Amino acid sequence: MHTAFPTPLAAPGPEEKRRIRVASVPAGHVYVRHCAPATAPDGVVRLADPRPNGAPSTSQRWWPPVMLDPAWVEENHEQFDIFHLHFGFDAQSPEALADLVAALRRHGKPLVYTVHDLRNPHQVDPSTHLAALNILIPAADRLITLTAGAATAIADRWSREATVLPHPHVVEPPRLSTPRAHHEGFRVGVHAKSLRANMALLPVVRVLAESVARLPQPAELSVNLHREVTDPAGPAHAPDVVAELQDMDRRGLLTLRVHDYFDDDQLWEYLQSLDVSVLPYRFGTHSGWLEACYDLGTSVIAPDCGFYAEQRPCLTYGHTQRRGLDEASLEEALAAAYRPRPFWRATPAERATERAHIASSHRALYDELVG
C-alpha cells in the first residue's frame, strides 16, 4: 500500500501558521533543505545540526549525527515537536536505535522516517542495514519514501504504508536553467568517487570501453576517481583497480581523471560536459546523482537494481549483486543513449512546483502528528 501524494490540509494564511519544530537528522543535507519551500517560510523550523565532537566551529559536517544519541533527546526534548530521521545512522546498532525510539516515546515525540535506502550503498552485507530498518520502520509514526516501488517493498516486508514524495531538485537556480554548452563527439562518464561498496567498477568499465570504441568517432569514455583511491595511505586505496584503469588509459580506451572531491560548481560543470553518466551500482535504492543529472540535462544509464527507473527517466541495464552484470544489456543501453540521444531535463518551473508540493506535504504530515 502507498499513497502517491497526500492531500495537504486546508492551508491557513501565513499569520495562522503555527511553528512546528523538527529535529531533522540531518538538517543541512541538500535533500532536507529542499523539503522546505523556496519562497515564504511555512512555519516548519528544522533545528540546526549539532556539531559532532571534534568538528571545528566553522565545519558544516553533520555526521555522525549528534541527535541520534538518546542523551541528546533527553536533554533537548523541549526544543522540538517532531523527530524526522533521513539518514546518517550507519554506525548505530539496532540496540542504540531502539534506545533512541524509547527516548522519543518517553517524551511523546512522534518519529517520522524517510526511507531513502532499503539497501545501504556503503555496506556489502545487507543484514546490518536490515536490522536497523527492522527497528525504525515498525516504530515510525509516519513513513515517507521516494518511489512507489520502494513503498510496495516496505508494505510487503513490514506491512507499513509509506507516503511517496519525489526527491526534490539538487541543483540550485540559476544553474537549473543554464544552457548546456555544445561539444563535439559523444562523451560517456563513469564517476567512481571513492569506490563505494555498491560499485562494481571494472566489469562495467571494461564493457563500456569496448562499446565506446565501436561507436562512430569521436567518442570518449571518461572515468573519474577520487585521489584517495590512488593513495597507499588512503582508506579507499585500491591498487589493482587503479593499475587496470591506468593501463586502459595508456592504451587509449578511456581517459582517467584523478582528483580531489568536486565542489558543487565543479560537479555540475563535469556532469554537463557529459552526454551520458553511467552508474556502476550492483545494489542500491535511490540516487541523488540521478537527480542532479535530471536537473542538468545529462542522460543516465542506471542498473535495474533498486528503483532508479521509477525515480527519474533513464536508460537501464542488468546489474545486481546476486546476478552480476548483464553485459549485453549495458551495450544496448549505451547504443540507445548514442542513437536517439534521449534528453531528459527538468525545467525550473517543474522543479519549483514539485518543491512547493513536497514542502506542503511535509507540513500537512507534521500537522497531523502534532494535532
Short mmCIF file of C-alpha atoms in Angstrom, two decimals:
data_model
loop_
_atom_site.label_atom_id
_atom_site.label_comp_id
_atom_site.label_asym_id
_atom_site.label_seq_id
_atom_site.Cartn_x
_atom_site.Cartn_y
_atom_site.Cartn_z
CA MET A 1 0.00 0.00 0.00
CA HIS A 2 1.18 3.51 -0.70
CA THR A 3 -0.22 6.92 -1.36
CA ALA A 4 1.16 8.90 -4.26
CA PHE A 5 0.82 12.31 -2.63
CA PRO A 6 -1.12 13.22 0.49
CA THR A 7 -3.73 15.92 0.13
CA PRO A 8 -2.43 18.81 2.22
CA LEU A 9 -4.69 20.03 4.99
CA ALA A 10 -6.60 23.25 4.45
CA ALA A 11 -3.98 25.96 4.33
CA PRO A 12 -4.49 28.89 6.67
CA GLY A 13 -2.94 32.24 5.96
CA PRO A 14 0.73 32.77 6.84
CA GLU A 15 -0.21 34.56 10.04
CA GLU A 16 -2.16 31.50 11.20
CA LYS A 17 0.63 29.01 10.62
CA ARG A 18 1.86 27.71 13.93
CA ARG A 19 5.52 26.93 14.25
CA ILE A 20 6.48 23.25 14.19
CA ARG A 21 9.98 22.48 15.40
CA VAL A 22 11.59 19.47 13.76
CA ALA A 23 14.70 17.66 14.93
CA SER A 24 15.79 16.60 11.45
CA VAL A 25 18.60 14.09 11.01
CA PRO A 26 20.26 15.71 9.21
CA ALA A 27 19.06 19.27 8.56
CA GLY A 28 21.92 20.60 6.42
CA HIS A 29 21.85 17.99 3.63
CA VAL A 30 20.61 19.31 0.28
CA TYR A 31 17.69 16.86 0.18
CA VAL A 32 16.37 18.08 3.54
CA ARG A 33 16.96 21.75 2.75
CA HIS A 34 14.88 21.37 -0.38
CA CYS A 35 11.99 19.81 1.52
CA ALA A 36 11.33 23.35 2.73
CA PRO A 37 9.62 25.91 0.48
CA ALA A 38 11.92 28.03 -1.65
CA THR A 39 9.93 31.20 -1.04
CA ALA A 40 7.84 32.13 2.01
CA PRO A 41 8.50 30.17 5.22
CA ASP A 42 5.82 27.61 6.06
CA GLY A 43 6.25 27.56 9.81
CA VAL A 44 8.41 24.41 9.86
CA VAL A 45 11.64 25.12 11.73
CA ARG A 46 14.33 22.46 11.38
CA LEU A 47 16.86 22.56 14.18
CA ALA A 48 20.42 23.14 13.05
CA ASP A 49 22.66 20.08 13.06
CA PRO A 50 24.69 19.97 16.28
CA ARG A 51 28.38 19.77 15.52
CA PRO A 52 29.83 16.31 16.14
CA ASN A 53 32.52 16.05 18.79
CA GLY A 54 35.81 17.29 17.42
CA ALA A 55 34.33 19.20 14.49
CA PRO A 56 35.64 22.80 14.31
CA SER A 57 33.22 25.67 14.82
CA THR A 58 33.41 26.51 11.10
CA SER A 59 32.56 22.95 10.00
CA GLN A 60 29.40 22.20 8.01
CA ARG A 61 29.74 18.48 8.74
CA TRP A 62 26.65 16.84 10.24
CA TRP A 63 27.89 13.27 10.63
CA PRO A 64 27.88 11.30 12.83
CA PRO A 65 24.56 12.89 13.83
CA VAL A 66 24.54 14.01 17.46
CA MET A 67 20.73 13.89 17.55
CA LEU A 68 20.80 10.09 17.33
CA ASP A 69 22.15 9.90 20.87
CA PRO A 70 19.28 9.22 23.32
CA ALA A 71 21.06 11.53 25.76
CA TRP A 72 20.60 14.38 23.28
CA VAL A 73 16.86 13.65 23.20
CA GLU A 74 16.73 13.61 27.00
CA GLU A 75 18.48 16.97 27.18
CA ASN A 76 16.68 18.67 24.28
CA HIS A 77 13.17 17.19 24.09
CA GLU A 78 11.58 20.53 24.96
CA GLN A 79 13.25 22.10 21.92
CA PHE A 80 11.43 20.07 19.24
CA ASP A 81 7.97 18.75 18.42
CA ILE A 82 8.82 16.02 15.87
CA PHE A 83 11.87 13.86 15.21
CA HIS A 84 12.43 13.24 11.48
CA LEU A 85 15.13 10.75 10.51
CA HIS A 86 16.51 10.63 6.97
CA PHE A 87 19.93 9.00 7.08
CA GLY A 88 23.22 9.01 8.95
CA PHE A 89 22.57 6.04 11.24
CA ASP A 90 25.05 3.68 9.54
CA ALA A 91 27.15 3.29 12.69
CA GLN A 92 24.19 2.85 15.07
CA SER A 93 23.48 -0.64 16.37
CA PRO A 94 19.89 -1.90 16.48
CA GLU A 95 20.09 -1.61 20.26
CA ALA A 96 21.15 2.04 20.03
CA LEU A 97 18.29 2.79 17.63
CA ALA A 98 15.85 1.04 19.95
CA ASP A 99 17.14 3.25 22.79
CA LEU A 100 16.58 6.31 20.61
CA VAL A 101 12.99 5.23 19.88
CA ALA A 102 12.41 4.61 23.58
CA ALA A 103 13.68 8.10 24.46
CA LEU A 104 11.33 9.66 21.90
CA ARG A 105 8.41 7.64 23.28
CA ARG A 106 9.15 8.70 26.87
CA HIS A 107 8.76 12.31 25.87
CA GLY A 108 5.85 11.86 23.49
CA LYS A 109 7.78 12.89 20.38
CA PRO A 110 6.50 11.48 17.06
CA LEU A 111 9.04 9.77 14.80
CA VAL A 112 8.95 10.31 11.03
CA TYR A 113 11.32 8.22 8.94
CA THR A 114 12.03 8.84 5.26
CA VAL A 115 13.21 5.54 3.81
CA HIS A 116 15.85 6.66 1.34
CA ASP A 117 17.70 3.33 1.31
CA LEU A 118 16.35 -0.18 1.52
CA ARG A 119 19.94 -1.25 0.82
CA ASN A 120 22.75 0.81 2.27
CA PRO A 121 25.14 1.62 -0.61
CA HIS A 122 28.10 1.65 1.78
CA GLN A 123 27.57 -1.86 3.17
CA VAL A 124 28.16 -5.06 1.19
CA ASP A 125 26.31 -7.19 3.75
CA PRO A 126 22.63 -6.16 3.76
CA SER A 127 21.94 -7.63 7.19
CA THR A 128 23.32 -4.64 9.12
CA HIS A 129 21.04 -2.12 7.43
CA LEU A 130 18.11 -4.53 7.52
CA ALA A 131 18.49 -4.86 11.28
CA ALA A 132 18.25 -1.07 11.56
CA LEU A 133 15.18 -0.97 9.31
CA ASN A 134 13.56 -3.65 11.45
CA ILE A 135 13.74 -1.19 14.36
CA LEU A 136 12.91 2.05 12.57
CA ILE A 137 10.14 1.11 10.14
CA PRO A 138 7.81 -0.57 12.68
CA ALA A 139 8.48 2.20 15.22
CA ALA A 140 7.89 5.22 12.98
CA ASP A 141 4.65 7.13 13.36
CA ARG A 142 4.79 8.05 9.67
CA LEU A 143 6.91 6.75 6.79
CA ILE A 144 7.92 8.55 3.60
CA THR A 145 9.82 7.15 0.62
CA LEU A 146 10.70 8.35 -2.86
CA THR A 147 9.14 5.83 -5.26
CA ALA A 148 6.10 3.62 -5.50
CA GLY A 149 8.34 0.56 -5.86
CA ALA A 150 10.06 1.29 -2.57
CA ALA A 151 6.68 1.83 -0.91
CA THR A 152 5.49 -1.53 -2.19
CA ALA A 153 8.63 -3.22 -0.86
CA ILE A 154 8.02 -1.62 2.55
CA ALA A 155 4.41 -2.79 2.56
CA ASP A 156 5.39 -6.32 1.52
CA ARG A 157 8.07 -6.72 4.19
CA TRP A 158 6.78 -4.69 7.13
CA SER A 159 3.06 -4.21 6.37
CA ARG A 160 3.51 -0.46 6.70
CA GLU A 161 2.17 2.24 4.42
CA ALA A 162 4.65 4.84 3.17
CA THR A 163 3.72 8.15 1.61
CA VAL A 164 5.52 8.62 -1.71
CA LEU A 165 7.10 12.03 -2.26
CA PRO A 166 9.64 12.65 -5.04
CA HIS A 167 13.22 13.69 -4.47
CA PRO A 168 13.44 17.49 -4.77
CA HIS A 169 15.91 19.20 -7.06
CA VAL A 170 19.59 19.02 -6.16
CA VAL A 171 20.99 21.81 -8.33
CA GLU A 172 20.18 25.36 -7.28
CA PRO A 173 18.94 28.17 -9.53
CA PRO A 174 20.22 29.75 -11.68
CA ARG A 175 22.26 26.67 -12.66
CA LEU A 176 18.98 24.78 -13.13
CA SER A 177 18.34 26.80 -16.26
CA THR A 178 21.92 27.20 -17.51
CA PRO A 179 22.09 26.09 -21.17
CA ARG A 180 24.29 23.12 -21.92
CA ALA A 181 27.47 24.03 -23.77
CA HIS A 182 27.88 22.43 -27.18
CA HIS A 183 30.73 19.97 -27.63
CA GLU A 184 31.84 17.68 -30.44
CA GLY A 185 31.56 13.93 -30.22
CA PHE A 186 29.90 11.73 -27.62
CA ARG A 187 31.06 11.70 -24.01
CA VAL A 188 30.35 8.84 -21.62
CA GLY A 189 31.25 9.29 -17.98
CA VAL A 190 31.68 6.96 -15.01
CA HIS A 191 32.44 8.72 -11.75
CA ALA A 192 33.70 6.06 -9.37
CA LYS A 193 34.14 8.53 -6.49
CA SER A 194 35.94 6.60 -3.72
CA LEU A 195 34.74 3.15 -4.83
CA ARG A 196 31.65 2.90 -2.66
CA ALA A 197 30.77 -0.65 -1.62
CA ASN A 198 27.86 -0.92 -4.07
CA MET A 199 30.08 -0.23 -7.09
CA ALA A 200 31.36 -2.95 -9.41
CA LEU A 201 33.52 -0.58 -11.42
CA LEU A 202 35.86 -2.67 -13.54
CA PRO A 203 33.28 -5.03 -15.12
CA VAL A 204 31.20 -2.01 -16.17
CA VAL A 205 34.18 -0.03 -17.47
CA ARG A 206 35.50 -2.97 -19.49
CA VAL A 207 32.20 -3.30 -21.35
CA LEU A 208 31.91 0.45 -21.86
CA ALA A 209 35.46 0.75 -23.18
CA GLU A 210 34.82 -1.86 -25.86
CA SER A 211 31.40 -0.43 -26.71
CA VAL A 212 32.59 3.18 -26.95
CA ALA A 213 35.47 2.08 -29.21
CA ARG A 214 32.91 0.66 -31.65
CA LEU A 215 30.88 3.89 -31.85
CA PRO A 216 31.43 6.33 -34.70
CA GLN A 217 34.20 8.63 -33.60
CA PRO A 218 34.84 10.93 -31.89
CA ALA A 219 33.52 9.16 -28.82
CA GLU A 220 35.15 9.20 -25.39
CA LEU A 221 34.88 7.26 -22.15
CA SER A 222 35.89 9.30 -19.10
CA VAL A 223 36.47 7.61 -15.73
CA ASN A 224 36.89 9.75 -12.64
CA LEU A 225 38.36 8.68 -9.30
CA HIS A 226 38.90 10.48 -6.03
CA ARG A 227 42.55 10.86 -5.17
CA GLU A 228 42.30 8.71 -2.03
CA VAL A 229 41.76 5.64 -4.24
CA THR A 230 45.32 6.08 -5.56
CA ASP A 231 46.88 6.98 -2.22
CA PRO A 232 48.53 3.99 -0.48
CA ALA A 233 47.78 5.66 2.86
CA GLY A 234 44.17 6.38 1.96
CA PRO A 235 41.25 4.35 3.36
CA ALA A 236 39.89 3.70 -0.14
CA HIS A 237 43.19 2.67 -1.73
CA ALA A 238 42.59 0.10 -4.48
CA PRO A 239 45.87 -0.56 -6.33
CA ASP A 240 44.52 -3.30 -8.60
CA VAL A 241 41.66 -1.11 -9.80
CA VAL A 242 43.96 1.85 -10.36
CA ALA A 243 46.52 -0.25 -12.23
CA GLU A 244 43.94 -1.61 -14.68
CA LEU A 245 42.40 1.82 -15.27
CA GLN A 246 45.83 3.36 -15.85
CA ASP A 247 46.64 0.59 -18.34
CA MET A 248 43.37 1.23 -20.21
CA ASP A 249 44.17 4.94 -20.22
CA ARG A 250 47.62 4.30 -21.72
CA ARG A 251 46.01 2.14 -24.41
CA GLY A 252 43.61 4.93 -25.34
CA LEU A 253 40.50 3.04 -24.24
CA LEU A 254 39.47 5.70 -21.74
CA THR A 255 40.58 8.92 -20.11
CA LEU A 256 41.32 8.52 -16.42
CA ARG A 257 40.99 11.61 -14.23
CA VAL A 258 42.10 11.50 -10.59
CA HIS A 259 41.16 14.47 -8.44
CA ASP A 260 40.01 15.63 -5.02
CA TYR A 261 36.31 15.85 -4.23
CA PHE A 262 34.50 18.25 -6.53
CA ASP A 263 32.71 21.19 -5.03
CA ASP A 264 29.18 21.78 -6.34
CA ASP A 265 30.18 24.06 -9.21
CA GLN A 266 32.89 21.65 -10.35
CA LEU A 267 30.48 18.72 -10.16
CA TRP A 268 27.76 20.46 -12.15
CA GLU A 269 30.30 21.50 -14.79
CA TYR A 270 31.56 17.93 -15.02
CA LEU A 271 28.06 16.47 -15.39
CA GLN A 272 27.08 18.96 -18.07
CA SER A 273 30.23 18.07 -20.02
CA LEU A 274 28.84 14.52 -20.45
CA ASP A 275 26.23 13.18 -22.82
CA VAL A 276 25.56 10.24 -20.53
CA SER A 277 26.57 9.26 -16.99
CA VAL A 278 26.71 5.54 -16.18
CA LEU A 279 26.01 4.40 -12.62
CA PRO A 280 28.11 1.26 -11.91
CA TYR A 281 26.00 0.11 -8.96
CA ARG A 282 25.19 -3.51 -8.14
CA PHE A 283 22.77 -2.67 -5.33
CA GLY A 284 21.03 0.43 -4.04
CA THR A 285 17.63 2.08 -3.86
CA HIS A 286 17.52 5.74 -4.93
CA SER A 287 20.08 8.23 -6.21
CA GLY A 288 20.84 11.90 -5.66
CA TRP A 289 23.30 11.67 -8.58
CA LEU A 290 20.40 10.77 -10.88
CA GLU A 291 18.51 13.84 -9.63
CA ALA A 292 21.47 16.11 -10.36
CA CYS A 293 21.72 14.71 -13.89
CA TYR A 294 17.99 15.31 -14.38
CA ASP A 295 18.46 18.90 -13.22
CA LEU A 296 21.30 19.43 -15.70
CA GLY A 297 20.06 17.53 -18.75
CA THR A 298 22.61 14.70 -18.66
CA SER A 299 21.21 11.30 -19.59
CA VAL A 300 21.77 8.44 -17.17
CA ILE A 301 22.27 4.71 -17.64
CA ALA A 302 21.28 3.10 -14.33
CA PRO A 303 21.26 -0.51 -13.14
CA ASP A 304 17.99 -2.39 -12.74
CA CYS A 305 18.59 -2.95 -9.03
CA GLY A 306 16.73 -0.55 -6.77
CA PHE A 307 14.15 1.90 -8.10
CA TYR A 308 16.20 4.30 -10.21
CA ALA A 309 13.99 3.90 -13.27
CA GLU A 310 10.95 4.88 -11.20
CA GLN A 311 12.72 7.86 -9.71
CA ARG A 312 13.51 9.75 -12.95
CA PRO A 313 13.66 8.95 -16.67
CA CYS A 314 16.77 6.96 -17.52
CA LEU A 315 18.08 4.04 -19.54
CA THR A 316 18.68 0.80 -17.65
CA TYR A 317 20.88 -2.28 -17.79
CA GLY A 318 21.02 -5.52 -15.84
CA HIS A 319 23.27 -5.32 -12.79
CA THR A 320 22.64 -6.77 -9.34
CA GLN A 321 24.74 -8.18 -6.53
CA ARG A 322 23.17 -11.62 -6.98
CA ARG A 323 23.11 -11.90 -10.78
CA GLY A 324 26.13 -9.78 -11.61
CA LEU A 325 26.45 -7.72 -14.79
CA ASP A 326 24.39 -8.35 -17.93
CA GLU A 327 26.94 -7.14 -20.48
CA ALA A 328 24.57 -7.26 -23.45
CA SER A 329 22.02 -5.02 -21.76
CA LEU A 330 24.72 -2.45 -20.94
CA GLU A 331 25.85 -2.45 -24.57
CA GLU A 332 22.24 -1.99 -25.67
CA ALA A 333 21.68 0.87 -23.24
CA LEU A 334 24.80 2.65 -24.48
CA ALA A 335 23.68 2.21 -28.09
CA ALA A 336 20.27 3.67 -27.17
CA ALA A 337 21.97 6.62 -25.49
CA TYR A 338 24.06 7.21 -28.61
CA ARG A 339 21.47 6.80 -31.35
CA PRO A 340 18.33 8.69 -30.32
CA ARG A 341 20.27 10.81 -27.79
CA PRO A 342 17.40 10.91 -25.26
CA PHE A 343 17.22 14.23 -23.47
CA TRP A 344 15.53 14.46 -20.11
CA ARG A 345 15.81 17.68 -18.15
CA ALA A 346 13.58 19.22 -15.52
CA THR A 347 12.50 22.77 -16.12
CA PRO A 348 12.92 25.30 -13.30
CA ALA A 349 9.14 25.74 -13.22
CA GLU A 350 8.57 21.99 -12.81
CA ARG A 351 11.12 21.78 -10.03
CA ALA A 352 9.62 24.83 -8.27
CA THR A 353 6.12 23.32 -8.40
CA GLU A 354 7.42 19.97 -7.21
CA ARG A 355 9.34 21.53 -4.32
CA ALA A 356 6.30 23.52 -3.20
CA HIS A 357 4.28 20.30 -3.19
CA ILE A 358 6.93 18.41 -1.23
CA ALA A 359 7.08 21.20 1.36
CA SER A 360 3.30 21.45 1.76
CA SER A 361 3.02 17.66 2.05
CA HIS A 362 5.63 17.58 4.82
CA ARG A 363 3.82 20.41 6.60
CA ALA A 364 0.50 18.53 6.33
CA LEU A 365 2.04 15.34 7.68
CA TYR A 366 3.59 17.20 10.62
CA ASP A 367 0.26 18.90 11.35
CA GLU A 368 -1.43 15.52 11.59
CA LEU A 369 1.15 14.31 14.09
CA VAL A 370 1.16 17.28 16.44
CA GLY A 371 -2.64 17.54 16.44
#
